[in-house]
Amino acid sequence: MFVTKIQISSFRNIAAAEIRFDRRFNVLHGANGQGKTSVLEAIYLLGTMKSFRLAKTPDLVSWNTPHALLRGWAERDGVGREIALYLGKEGRKARVDQKPVTRLADFFGNVNAVVFSPEEIAMARSGPDLRRRYLDRAIFSGDLGYLLLHHEYHRLLKQRNALLKRGSREGLDIWTGQLAEAGTRLMVKRMGYLAEIEPLVQRFYREIAGGEEEAGLAYRPHLTTPDLVSREGTDALLALFGAHEAEELRRGTTVVGPHRDDVDFVLNGRVIRTHGSQGQQRSFVLALKMAEIEYLERLNDAPPVLLLDDISSELDPQRNANLMTFLREKRMQVFITTTDVSTLRLAGIATHASFHVSRGTVTPL
Ligand SMILES: Nc1ncnc2c1ncn2[C@@H]1O[C@H](COP(=O)(O)OP(=O)(O)OP(=O)(O)O)[C@@H](O)[C@H]1O
């Protein structure tokens, strides 16, 4: 899977750019705030319709312009696709090969992208929201059914919350039943994904950090346990909703459920959020990203593209070297931003393209 070219107009601080990429390594360098991350963000949007910086559409459109347009040319198994994404007042509209996208399945899968950025490293020490968002994003990228299920769960949650806000018990059981059903399927998928990637995380963690520490991923469904969720069908969630119904009616919102789940990153049985050093936290997230790449490669028979946003400042020379070895072996397309090219170790990478980014202008070197 490769992105061969991208055209950007009126996006963030980039008025207009056309960039032809190398199929292996692409280095974007320049000072802070010049637009490097915006190029990665544009590639990610063409793959997922979402910003990895969690930005809303108006944040993405250049100030004082009505809309932004992104176009990308991607290639997978020798088949080329042209993907276009319009960002404007009416929201986001996509076309693939000039045809409007009516089914999400026609859009997703053309560009699978994995991001590794300082914000991702922060999730090892943050509250549950970032880890849950990471988990959801990682599952979406290989499973469109999960994306649809996630939408369904949140649609039901909104409806149920509207009812709770009115303080009405009428019809509540029906929404509760549907929410428990969608929620349980969501939780089972989360568990399945974590079980698949845990051995990969263990392997990569050992390769990065050396030593005998055992990395683990412990799913923490909100106020229940994984074994209850898998054993009892929807009973575990129904029991939770039942136990909290009075509180939910009082507060006018659904207080339990998978929208509050967490996943613990664990080393030798200890949660690294509270017990890990910064070095362990960084190694862990790096191992997690490598596992995500390996998983997607197995699933699609092709590795995703990797967006590395300014990570050399986060990784020490040894971890940087381990990452580069992994990338050399993977033969995947990589986009990397940096303020300092000297920190990159590109030796052994057969080809690469470099671009200088300054005030929203991208110049090939
Ligand atoms: N909607 C927008 N319209 C115009 N400019 C914007 C918009 N949103 C952000 N900017 C500006 O665009 C620039 C883009 O920064 P970006 O994050 O891409 O830079 P960067 O080169 O990756 O920097 P850093 O190394 O600090 O991450 C910033 O200076 C920001 O103020």
mmCIF file of C-alpha atoms and ligand atoms in Angstrom:
data_model
loop_
_atom_site.group_PDB
_atom_site.id
_atom_site.type_symbol
_atom_site.label_atom_id
_atom_site.label_comp_id
_atom_site.label_asym_id
_atom_site.label_seq_id
_atom_site.Cartn_x
_atom_site.Cartn_y
_atom_site.Cartn_z
ATOM 1 C CA MET A 1 0.000 0.000 0.000
ATOM 2 C CA PHE A 2 1.486 3.302 -1.092
ATOM 3 C CA VAL A 3 0.451 6.912 -1.395
ATOM 4 C CA THR A 4 2.177 8.077 -4.552
ATOM 5 C CA LYS A 5 0.970 11.667 -4.707
ATOM 6 C CA ILE A 6 -1.128 14.131 -2.766
ATOM 7 C CA GLN A 7 -2.638 17.503 -3.640
ATOM 8 C CA ILE A 8 -3.595 19.833 -0.834
ATOM 9 C CA SER A 9 -5.532 23.058 -1.085
ATOM 10 C CA SER A 10 -6.655 25.477 1.625
ATOM 11 C CA PHE A 11 -5.879 22.972 4.359
ATOM 12 C CA ARG A 12 -4.445 24.286 7.673
ATOM 13 C CA ASN A 13 -1.618 26.677 6.714
ATOM 14 C CA ILE A 14 -1.064 25.000 3.320
ATOM 15 C CA ALA A 15 -2.660 27.121 0.570
ATOM 16 C CA ALA A 16 -1.640 24.759 -2.232
ATOM 17 C CA ALA A 17 0.792 21.859 -2.541
ATOM 18 C CA GLU A 18 1.375 18.916 -4.808
ATOM 19 C CA ILE A 19 3.757 16.328 -3.403
ATOM 20 C CA ARG A 20 5.069 13.184 -5.102
ATOM 21 C CA PHE A 21 6.151 10.654 -2.537
ATOM 22 C CA ASP A 22 8.778 7.961 -2.457
ATOM 23 C CA ARG A 23 7.467 4.418 -1.995
ATOM 24 C CA ARG A 24 9.686 3.860 1.019
ATOM 25 C CA PHE A 25 10.793 6.817 3.060
ATOM 26 C CA ASN A 26 9.599 10.383 3.039
ATOM 27 C CA VAL A 27 11.187 12.909 5.323
ATOM 28 C CA LEU A 28 9.493 16.244 5.951
ATOM 29 C CA HIS A 29 11.665 18.670 7.817
ATOM 30 C CA GLY A 30 11.424 22.253 8.912
ATOM 31 C CA ALA A 31 11.048 24.399 12.005
ATOM 32 C CA ASN A 32 8.081 24.111 14.388
ATOM 33 C CA GLY A 33 4.686 25.268 13.224
ATOM 34 C CA GLN A 34 5.501 25.263 9.491
ATOM 35 C CA GLY A 35 3.008 22.605 8.331
ATOM 36 C CA LYS A 36 4.852 19.251 8.552
ATOM 37 C CA THR A 37 2.247 17.586 10.747
ATOM 38 C CA SER A 38 -0.484 19.002 8.516
ATOM 39 C CA VAL A 39 0.880 16.938 5.603
ATOM 40 C CA LEU A 40 0.676 13.767 7.739
ATOM 41 C CA GLU A 41 -2.781 14.808 8.890
ATOM 42 C CA ALA A 42 -3.889 15.162 5.237
ATOM 43 C CA ILE A 43 -2.678 11.631 4.441
ATOM 44 C CA TYR A 44 -4.468 10.262 7.518
ATOM 45 C CA LEU A 45 -7.687 12.055 6.536
ATOM 46 C CA LEU A 46 -7.554 10.467 3.089
ATOM 47 C CA GLY A 47 -7.372 7.069 4.795
ATOM 48 C CA THR A 48 -9.864 7.518 7.603
ATOM 49 C CA MET A 49 -11.818 10.775 7.041
ATOM 50 C CA LYS A 50 -10.644 11.724 10.522
ATOM 51 C CA SER A 51 -7.856 13.855 11.916
ATOM 52 C CA PHE A 52 -5.453 12.111 14.289
ATOM 53 C CA ARG A 53 -5.278 15.455 16.108
ATOM 54 C CA LEU A 54 -9.007 15.070 16.782
ATOM 55 C CA ALA A 55 -9.680 18.339 15.000
ATOM 56 C CA LYS A 56 -13.123 19.369 13.809
ATOM 57 C CA THR A 57 -13.715 20.324 10.173
ATOM 58 C CA PRO A 58 -13.512 24.146 10.688
ATOM 59 C CA ASP A 59 -10.086 23.711 12.358
ATOM 60 C CA LEU A 60 -8.794 21.964 9.247
ATOM 61 C CA VAL A 61 -9.914 24.490 6.646
ATOM 62 C CA SER A 62 -7.435 27.360 6.160
ATOM 63 C CA TRP A 63 -8.545 30.484 7.930
ATOM 64 C CA ASN A 64 -10.623 32.843 5.752
ATOM 65 C CA THR A 65 -11.283 30.235 3.067
ATOM 66 C CA PRO A 66 -14.618 28.445 2.561
ATOM 67 C CA HIS A 67 -13.402 24.873 2.188
ATOM 68 C CA ALA A 68 -10.375 22.605 1.861
ATOM 69 C CA LEU A 69 -9.748 19.908 -0.704
ATOM 70 C CA LEU A 70 -7.430 16.928 -0.395
ATOM 71 C CA ARG A 71 -6.686 14.532 -3.229
ATOM 72 C CA GLY A 72 -4.510 11.485 -2.959
ATOM 73 C CA TRP A 73 -3.357 8.787 -5.344
ATOM 74 C CA ALA A 74 -2.900 5.437 -3.649
ATOM 75 C CA GLU A 75 -1.843 2.053 -4.894
ATOM 76 C CA ARG A 76 -2.647 -1.332 -3.461
ATOM 77 C CA ASP A 77 -1.820 -4.700 -5.063
ATOM 78 C CA GLY A 78 -0.962 -2.861 -8.270
ATOM 79 C CA VAL A 79 -4.382 -1.167 -8.415
ATOM 80 C CA GLY A 80 -4.427 2.641 -8.329
ATOM 81 C CA ARG A 81 -7.162 4.725 -6.727
ATOM 82 C CA GLU A 82 -7.805 8.445 -6.620
ATOM 83 C CA ILE A 83 -9.302 9.573 -3.349
ATOM 84 C CA ALA A 84 -10.708 13.064 -2.824
ATOM 85 C CA LEU A 85 -11.952 14.607 0.384
ATOM 86 C CA TYR A 86 -13.833 17.881 0.561
ATOM 87 C CA LEU A 87 -13.929 19.656 3.919
ATOM 88 C CA GLY A 88 -16.368 22.502 4.209
ATOM 89 C CA LYS A 89 -19.425 23.947 5.912
ATOM 90 C CA GLU A 90 -21.516 20.968 4.806
ATOM 91 C CA GLY A 91 -19.049 18.616 6.515
ATOM 92 C CA ARG A 92 -16.792 16.055 4.839
ATOM 93 C CA LYS A 93 -17.544 14.571 1.444
ATOM 94 C CA ALA A 94 -15.469 11.894 -0.217
ATOM 95 C CA ARG A 95 -15.021 10.608 -3.754
ATOM 96 C CA VAL A 96 -13.125 7.558 -4.892
ATOM 97 C CA ASP A 97 -12.127 7.466 -8.558
ATOM 98 C CA GLN A 98 -14.292 10.568 -9.077
ATOM 99 C CA LYS A 99 -17.446 8.851 -7.799
ATOM 100 C CA PRO A 100 -19.181 10.076 -4.630
ATOM 101 C CA VAL A 101 -18.776 7.613 -1.784
ATOM 102 C CA THR A 102 -22.147 6.295 -0.694
ATOM 103 C CA ARG A 103 -20.947 3.229 1.218
ATOM 104 C CA LEU A 104 -18.150 3.543 3.780
ATOM 105 C CA ALA A 105 -16.740 0.234 2.540
ATOM 106 C CA ASP A 106 -15.820 1.964 -0.752
ATOM 107 C CA PHE A 107 -13.701 4.495 1.105
ATOM 108 C CA PHE A 108 -11.983 2.569 3.878
ATOM 109 C CA GLY A 109 -9.112 0.255 3.082
ATOM 110 C CA ASN A 110 -7.668 2.357 0.256
ATOM 111 C CA VAL A 111 -5.100 3.881 2.613
ATOM 112 C CA ASN A 112 -4.525 2.181 5.951
ATOM 113 C CA ALA A 113 -2.460 4.473 8.125
ATOM 114 C CA VAL A 114 -0.877 4.030 11.536
ATOM 115 C CA VAL A 115 0.293 7.133 13.432
ATOM 116 C CA PHE A 116 3.028 7.346 15.990
ATOM 117 C CA SER A 117 3.365 10.754 17.634
ATOM 118 C CA PRO A 118 4.221 12.311 20.992
ATOM 119 C CA GLU A 119 0.471 12.465 21.735
ATOM 120 C CA GLU A 120 0.295 8.689 21.322
ATOM 121 C CA ILE A 121 3.040 8.246 23.878
ATOM 122 C CA ALA A 122 1.016 10.396 26.269
ATOM 123 C CA MET A 123 -1.727 7.765 26.308
ATOM 124 C CA ALA A 124 0.490 5.496 28.422
ATOM 125 C CA ARG A 125 0.188 7.946 31.302
ATOM 126 C CA SER A 126 -3.169 9.607 30.651
ATOM 127 C CA GLY A 127 -6.725 8.814 31.733
ATOM 128 C CA PRO A 128 -8.780 6.139 29.948
ATOM 129 C CA ASP A 129 -10.164 8.303 27.112
ATOM 130 C CA LEU A 130 -7.027 8.331 24.975
ATOM 131 C CA ARG A 131 -6.436 4.601 25.391
ATOM 132 C CA ARG A 132 -10.055 3.794 24.536
ATOM 133 C CA ARG A 133 -9.852 6.046 21.476
ATOM 134 C CA TYR A 134 -6.625 4.350 20.423
ATOM 135 C CA LEU A 135 -8.209 0.933 20.841
ATOM 136 C CA ASP A 136 -11.248 1.885 18.791
ATOM 137 C CA ARG A 137 -9.119 3.416 16.044
ATOM 138 C CA ALA A 138 -6.855 0.387 15.896
ATOM 139 C CA ILE A 139 -9.818 -1.976 15.550
ATOM 140 C CA PHE A 140 -11.590 0.216 12.928
ATOM 141 C CA SER A 141 -8.591 0.197 10.670
ATOM 142 C CA GLY A 142 -8.875 -3.553 10.194
ATOM 143 C CA ASP A 143 -12.597 -4.067 10.705
ATOM 144 C CA LEU A 144 -15.191 -1.856 9.078
ATOM 145 C CA GLY A 145 -17.934 -3.809 10.894
ATOM 146 C CA TYR A 146 -16.528 -2.469 14.150
ATOM 147 C CA LEU A 147 -16.851 1.114 12.896
ATOM 148 C CA LEU A 148 -20.511 0.545 12.030
ATOM 149 C CA LEU A 149 -21.136 -1.157 15.374
ATOM 150 C CA HIS A 150 -19.459 1.732 17.182
ATOM 151 C CA HIS A 151 -21.733 4.223 15.362
ATOM 152 C CA GLU A 152 -24.742 2.097 16.273
ATOM 153 C CA TYR A 153 -23.776 1.940 19.947
ATOM 154 C CA HIS A 154 -23.354 5.723 20.108
ATOM 155 C CA ARG A 155 -26.640 6.321 18.275
ATOM 156 C CA LEU A 156 -28.457 4.148 20.844
ATOM 157 C CA LEU A 157 -26.577 5.822 23.694
ATOM 158 C CA LYS A 158 -27.735 9.244 22.489
ATOM 159 C CA GLN A 159 -31.350 8.087 22.284
ATOM 160 C CA ARG A 160 -31.224 6.505 25.711
ATOM 161 C CA ASN A 161 -29.613 9.614 27.193
ATOM 162 C CA ALA A 162 -32.374 11.790 25.700
ATOM 163 C CA LEU A 163 -34.928 9.599 27.454
ATOM 164 C CA LEU A 164 -33.004 9.704 30.747
ATOM 165 C CA LYS A 165 -32.753 13.473 30.499
ATOM 166 C CA ARG A 166 -36.541 13.672 30.324
ATOM 167 C CA GLY A 167 -36.584 11.486 33.442
ATOM 168 C CA SER A 168 -38.871 9.068 31.656
ATOM 169 C CA ARG A 169 -38.943 5.324 32.363
ATOM 170 C CA GLU A 170 -41.332 4.779 29.476
ATOM 171 C CA GLY A 171 -39.670 2.775 26.728
ATOM 172 C CA LEU A 172 -36.403 2.795 28.670
ATOM 173 C CA ASP A 173 -36.173 -1.009 28.851
ATOM 174 C CA ILE A 174 -36.269 -1.287 25.070
ATOM 175 C CA TRP A 175 -33.375 1.148 24.608
ATOM 176 C CA THR A 176 -31.493 -0.457 27.486
ATOM 177 C CA GLY A 177 -31.864 -3.884 25.873
ATOM 178 C CA GLN A 178 -30.636 -2.645 22.501
ATOM 179 C CA LEU A 179 -27.756 -0.742 24.077
ATOM 180 C CA ALA A 180 -26.721 -3.823 26.070
ATOM 181 C CA GLU A 181 -26.793 -5.900 22.907
ATOM 182 C CA ALA A 182 -24.667 -3.488 20.816
ATOM 183 C CA GLY A 183 -22.424 -2.761 23.811
ATOM 184 C CA THR A 184 -21.727 -6.425 24.443
ATOM 185 C CA ARG A 185 -20.784 -7.011 20.805
ATOM 186 C CA LEU A 186 -18.467 -4.001 21.018
ATOM 187 C CA MET A 187 -16.808 -5.347 24.159
ATOM 188 C CA VAL A 188 -16.380 -8.820 22.712
ATOM 189 C CA LYS A 189 -14.658 -7.326 19.651
ATOM 190 C CA ARG A 190 -12.383 -5.249 21.885
ATOM 191 C CA MET A 191 -11.415 -8.351 23.832
ATOM 192 C CA GLY A 192 -10.791 -10.317 20.652
ATOM 193 C CA TYR A 193 -8.514 -7.618 19.228
ATOM 194 C CA LEU A 194 -6.514 -7.276 22.449
ATOM 195 C CA ALA A 195 -6.045 -11.054 22.660
ATOM 196 C CA GLU A 196 -4.698 -11.071 19.093
ATOM 197 C CA ILE A 197 -2.192 -8.286 19.501
ATOM 198 C CA GLU A 198 -1.000 -9.029 23.040
ATOM 199 C CA PRO A 199 1.544 -11.682 21.945
ATOM 200 C CA LEU A 200 2.845 -9.274 19.294
ATOM 201 C CA VAL A 201 3.213 -6.486 21.867
ATOM 202 C CA GLN A 202 5.107 -8.909 24.129
ATOM 203 C CA ARG A 203 7.486 -9.867 21.331
ATOM 204 C CA PHE A 204 8.163 -6.293 20.189
ATOM 205 C CA TYR A 205 8.543 -5.013 23.739
ATOM 206 C CA ARG A 206 11.239 -7.616 24.386
ATOM 207 C CA GLU A 207 12.987 -6.657 21.155
ATOM 208 C CA ILE A 208 12.925 -2.949 22.008
ATOM 209 C CA ALA A 209 13.730 -3.073 25.696
ATOM 210 C CA GLY A 210 15.692 -6.317 25.912
ATOM 211 C CA GLY A 211 15.503 -8.187 29.190
ATOM 212 C CA GLU A 212 12.790 -10.377 30.534
ATOM 213 C CA GLU A 213 9.971 -7.949 31.270
ATOM 214 C CA GLU A 214 6.612 -9.302 30.166
ATOM 215 C CA ALA A 215 4.302 -6.785 28.479
ATOM 216 C CA GLY A 216 0.549 -7.258 28.682
ATOM 217 C CA LEU A 217 -2.754 -5.639 27.745
ATOM 218 C CA ALA A 218 -5.507 -5.956 30.326
ATOM 219 C CA TYR A 219 -8.960 -5.051 29.122
ATOM 220 C CA ARG A 220 -10.891 -3.144 31.801
ATOM 221 C CA PRO A 221 -14.559 -3.092 30.895
ATOM 222 C CA HIS A 222 -16.232 -0.405 32.953
ATOM 223 C CA LEU A 223 -17.412 -1.712 36.356
ATOM 224 C CA THR A 224 -17.417 -5.349 35.223
ATOM 225 C CA THR A 225 -14.906 -8.025 34.289
ATOM 226 C CA PRO A 226 -13.978 -9.492 30.897
ATOM 227 C CA ASP A 227 -14.960 -13.015 31.936
ATOM 228 C CA LEU A 228 -18.504 -11.868 32.794
ATOM 229 C CA VAL A 229 -18.868 -10.110 29.451
ATOM 230 C CA SER A 230 -17.815 -13.135 27.437
ATOM 231 C CA ARG A 231 -19.670 -15.725 29.518
ATOM 232 C CA GLU A 232 -23.038 -14.203 30.167
ATOM 233 C CA GLY A 233 -24.137 -12.727 26.829
ATOM 234 C CA THR A 234 -25.819 -9.353 27.420
ATOM 235 C CA ASP A 235 -26.535 -10.222 31.086
ATOM 236 C CA ALA A 236 -23.425 -8.484 32.430
ATOM 237 C CA LEU A 237 -24.351 -5.149 30.821
ATOM 238 C CA LEU A 238 -28.054 -5.485 31.596
ATOM 239 C CA ALA A 239 -27.200 -6.089 35.246
ATOM 240 C CA LEU A 240 -24.977 -2.991 35.254
ATOM 241 C CA PHE A 241 -27.627 -0.802 33.659
ATOM 242 C CA GLY A 242 -30.196 -2.210 36.100
ATOM 243 C CA ALA A 243 -27.997 -1.465 39.121
ATOM 244 C CA HIS A 244 -27.432 2.126 38.006
ATOM 245 C CA GLU A 245 -30.864 2.978 36.654
ATOM 246 C CA ALA A 246 -31.948 5.172 39.569
ATOM 247 C CA GLU A 247 -28.678 7.125 39.395
ATOM 248 C CA GLU A 248 -28.960 7.426 35.602
ATOM 249 C CA LEU A 249 -32.495 8.794 35.819
ATOM 250 C CA ARG A 250 -31.337 11.270 38.449
ATOM 251 C CA ARG A 251 -28.317 12.407 36.432
ATOM 252 C CA GLY A 252 -30.033 12.200 33.041
ATOM 253 C CA THR A 253 -27.262 10.214 31.377
ATOM 254 C CA THR A 254 -25.917 6.674 30.945
ATOM 255 C CA VAL A 255 -23.166 6.359 33.537
ATOM 256 C CA VAL A 256 -21.952 2.810 32.812
ATOM 257 C CA GLY A 257 -21.058 0.903 29.667
ATOM 258 C CA PRO A 258 -18.308 0.412 27.099
ATOM 259 C CA HIS A 259 -18.109 4.155 26.363
ATOM 260 C CA ARG A 260 -16.270 4.269 29.716
ATOM 261 C CA ASP A 261 -13.991 1.218 29.163
ATOM 262 C CA ASP A 262 -10.240 1.261 29.633
ATOM 263 C CA VAL A 263 -7.291 -0.919 28.770
ATOM 264 C CA ASP A 264 -4.302 -1.203 31.092
ATOM 265 C CA PHE A 265 -0.794 -1.335 29.684
ATOM 266 C CA VAL A 266 1.015 -3.741 31.963
ATOM 267 C CA LEU A 267 4.634 -4.755 32.597
ATOM 268 C CA ASN A 268 5.244 -7.770 34.795
ATOM 269 C CA GLY A 269 1.726 -7.419 36.146
ATOM 270 C CA ARG A 270 2.091 -3.732 37.044
ATOM 271 C CA VAL A 271 0.172 -0.954 35.300
ATOM 272 C CA ILE A 272 2.704 1.345 33.628
ATOM 273 C CA ARG A 273 0.474 4.428 33.921
ATOM 274 C CA THR A 274 1.271 4.510 37.626
ATOM 275 C CA HIS A 275 4.313 2.242 37.964
ATOM 276 C CA GLY A 276 6.234 2.618 34.700
ATOM 277 C CA SER A 277 9.203 4.883 34.016
ATOM 278 C CA GLN A 278 8.953 7.267 31.066
ATOM 279 C CA GLY A 279 11.317 4.994 29.149
ATOM 280 C CA GLN A 280 9.087 1.975 29.767
ATOM 281 C CA GLN A 281 6.019 3.948 28.720
ATOM 282 C CA ARG A 282 7.676 5.015 25.457
ATOM 283 C CA SER A 283 8.897 1.501 24.690
ATOM 284 C CA PHE A 284 5.454 0.133 25.408
ATOM 285 C CA VAL A 285 3.658 2.489 23.017
ATOM 286 C CA LEU A 286 6.293 1.820 20.363
ATOM 287 C CA ALA A 287 5.736 -1.944 20.789
ATOM 288 C CA LEU A 288 1.994 -1.357 20.566
ATOM 289 C CA LYS A 289 2.400 0.504 17.262
ATOM 290 C CA MET A 290 4.666 -2.186 15.836
ATOM 291 C CA ALA A 291 2.070 -4.776 16.843
ATOM 292 C CA GLU A 292 -0.661 -2.743 15.133
ATOM 293 C CA ILE A 293 1.391 -2.628 11.926
ATOM 294 C CA GLU A 294 2.129 -6.362 12.024
ATOM 295 C CA TYR A 295 -1.541 -7.148 12.677
ATOM 296 C CA LEU A 296 -2.746 -4.986 9.762
ATOM 297 C CA GLU A 297 -0.110 -6.461 7.479
ATOM 298 C CA ARG A 298 -1.294 -10.010 8.240
ATOM 299 C CA LEU A 299 -4.912 -9.014 7.803
ATOM 300 C CA ASN A 300 -4.488 -7.208 4.479
ATOM 301 C CA ASP A 301 -1.434 -8.962 3.057
ATOM 302 C CA ALA A 302 0.129 -5.516 2.852
ATOM 303 C CA PRO A 303 1.555 -3.267 5.548
ATOM 304 C CA PRO A 304 -0.203 0.049 6.279
ATOM 305 C CA VAL A 305 1.571 3.346 5.704
ATOM 306 C CA LEU A 306 3.229 4.731 8.806
ATOM 307 C CA LEU A 307 3.084 8.370 9.877
ATOM 308 C CA LEU A 308 5.835 9.212 12.341
ATOM 309 C CA ASP A 309 5.294 12.648 13.761
ATOM 310 C CA ASP A 310 8.342 14.163 15.381
ATOM 311 C CA ILE A 311 9.231 11.147 17.457
ATOM 312 C CA SER A 312 13.013 11.390 17.408
ATOM 313 C CA SER A 313 12.730 13.832 20.292
ATOM 314 C CA GLU A 314 10.772 11.195 22.237
ATOM 315 C CA LEU A 315 12.990 8.174 21.620
ATOM 316 C CA ASP A 316 16.557 7.755 22.792
ATOM 317 C CA PRO A 317 19.199 6.663 20.237
ATOM 318 C CA GLN A 318 18.787 2.960 21.082
ATOM 319 C CA ARG A 319 15.000 2.950 20.639
ATOM 320 C CA ASN A 320 15.354 5.039 17.497
ATOM 321 C CA ALA A 321 17.776 2.468 16.093
ATOM 322 C CA ASN A 322 15.387 -0.388 16.964
ATOM 323 C CA LEU A 323 12.554 1.408 15.224
ATOM 324 C CA MET A 324 14.658 1.986 12.106
ATOM 325 C CA THR A 325 15.647 -1.703 11.972
ATOM 326 C CA PHE A 326 11.977 -2.654 12.185
ATOM 327 C CA LEU A 327 11.098 -0.215 9.385
ATOM 328 C CA ARG A 328 13.906 -1.439 7.133
ATOM 329 C CA GLU A 329 12.635 -5.005 7.470
ATOM 330 C CA LYS A 330 8.982 -4.118 7.017
ATOM 331 C CA ARG A 331 9.382 -2.506 3.596
ATOM 332 C CA MET A 332 6.452 -0.241 4.319
ATOM 333 C CA GLN A 333 5.937 3.327 3.209
ATOM 334 C CA VAL A 334 6.922 5.767 5.926
ATOM 335 C CA PHE A 335 6.326 9.496 6.339
ATOM 336 C CA ILE A 336 8.435 11.102 8.997
ATOM 337 C CA THR A 337 8.517 14.682 10.250
ATOM 338 C CA THR A 338 11.450 16.160 12.084
ATOM 339 C CA THR A 339 12.968 19.473 13.022
ATOM 340 C CA ASP A 340 16.434 17.911 12.944
ATOM 341 C CA VAL A 341 17.386 15.518 10.132
ATOM 342 C CA SER A 342 20.618 14.549 11.867
ATOM 343 C CA THR A 343 18.619 12.481 14.407
ATOM 344 C CA LEU A 344 17.310 10.162 11.671
ATOM 345 C CA ARG A 345 19.274 7.069 10.821
ATOM 346 C CA LEU A 346 18.446 6.459 7.202
ATOM 347 C CA ALA A 347 21.517 4.298 6.489
ATOM 348 C CA GLY A 348 20.459 1.048 4.824
ATOM 349 C CA ILE A 349 17.208 2.529 3.508
ATOM 350 C CA ALA A 350 17.520 2.124 -0.245
ATOM 351 C CA THR A 351 15.507 5.145 -1.345
ATOM 352 C CA HIS A 352 14.039 8.162 0.271
ATOM 353 C CA ALA A 353 12.641 11.552 -0.618
ATOM 354 C CA SER A 354 13.128 14.688 1.442
ATOM 355 C CA PHE A 355 10.973 17.778 1.605
ATOM 356 C CA HIS A 356 11.476 21.076 3.316
ATOM 357 C CA VAL A 357 8.379 22.617 4.855
ATOM 358 C CA SER A 358 8.286 26.319 5.534
ATOM 359 C CA ARG A 359 5.216 28.539 6.092
ATOM 360 C CA GLY A 360 2.933 26.000 4.472
ATOM 361 C CA THR A 361 5.105 25.557 1.371
ATOM 362 C CA VAL A 362 6.463 22.071 0.703
ATOM 363 C CA THR A 363 9.620 21.964 -1.414
ATOM 364 C CA PRO A 364 11.242 18.728 -2.584
ATOM 365 C CA LEU A 365 14.994 18.605 -1.980
HETATM 366 N N1 LIG B 1 -7.066 26.245 9.927
HETATM 367 C C1 LIG B 1 -5.860 26.811 9.834
HETATM 368 N N2 LIG B 1 -5.612 27.767 8.907
HETATM 369 C C2 LIG B 1 -4.402 28.330 8.791
HETATM 370 N N3 LIG B 1 -3.344 28.011 9.559
HETATM 371 C C3 LIG B 1 -3.531 27.062 10.498
HETATM 372 C C4 LIG B 1 -4.787 26.418 10.682
HETATM 373 N N4 LIG B 1 -4.671 25.525 11.687
HETATM 374 C C5 LIG B 1 -3.392 25.593 12.110
HETATM 375 N N5 LIG B 1 -2.704 26.532 11.418
HETATM 376 C C6 LIG B 1 -1.299 26.909 11.531
HETATM 377 O O1 LIG B 1 -0.626 26.029 10.684
HETATM 378 C C7 LIG B 1 0.637 25.684 11.191
HETATM 379 C C8 LIG B 1 0.647 24.200 11.037
HETATM 380 O O2 LIG B 1 1.358 23.584 11.930
HETATM 381 P P1 LIG B 1 1.772 22.059 11.964
HETATM 382 O O3 LIG B 1 1.268 21.521 13.234
HETATM 383 O O4 LIG B 1 1.435 21.346 10.717
HETATM 384 O O5 LIG B 1 3.308 22.352 12.016
HETATM 385 P P2 LIG B 1 4.572 21.462 12.197
HETATM 386 O O6 LIG B 1 5.524 21.912 11.135
HETATM 387 O O7 LIG B 1 4.219 20.036 12.257
HETATM 388 O O8 LIG B 1 5.076 21.969 13.581
HETATM 389 P P3 LIG B 1 5.539 21.213 14.902
HETATM 390 O O9 LIG B 1 6.922 20.746 14.598
HETATM 391 O O10 LIG B 1 5.478 22.330 15.900
HETATM 392 O O11 LIG B 1 4.551 20.116 15.164
HETATM 393 C C9 LIG B 1 0.707 26.262 12.579
HETATM 394 O O12 LIG B 1 1.541 27.397 12.521
HETATM 395 C C10 LIG B 1 -0.725 26.688 12.895
HETATM 396 O O13 LIG B 1 -0.808 27.898 13.619
#
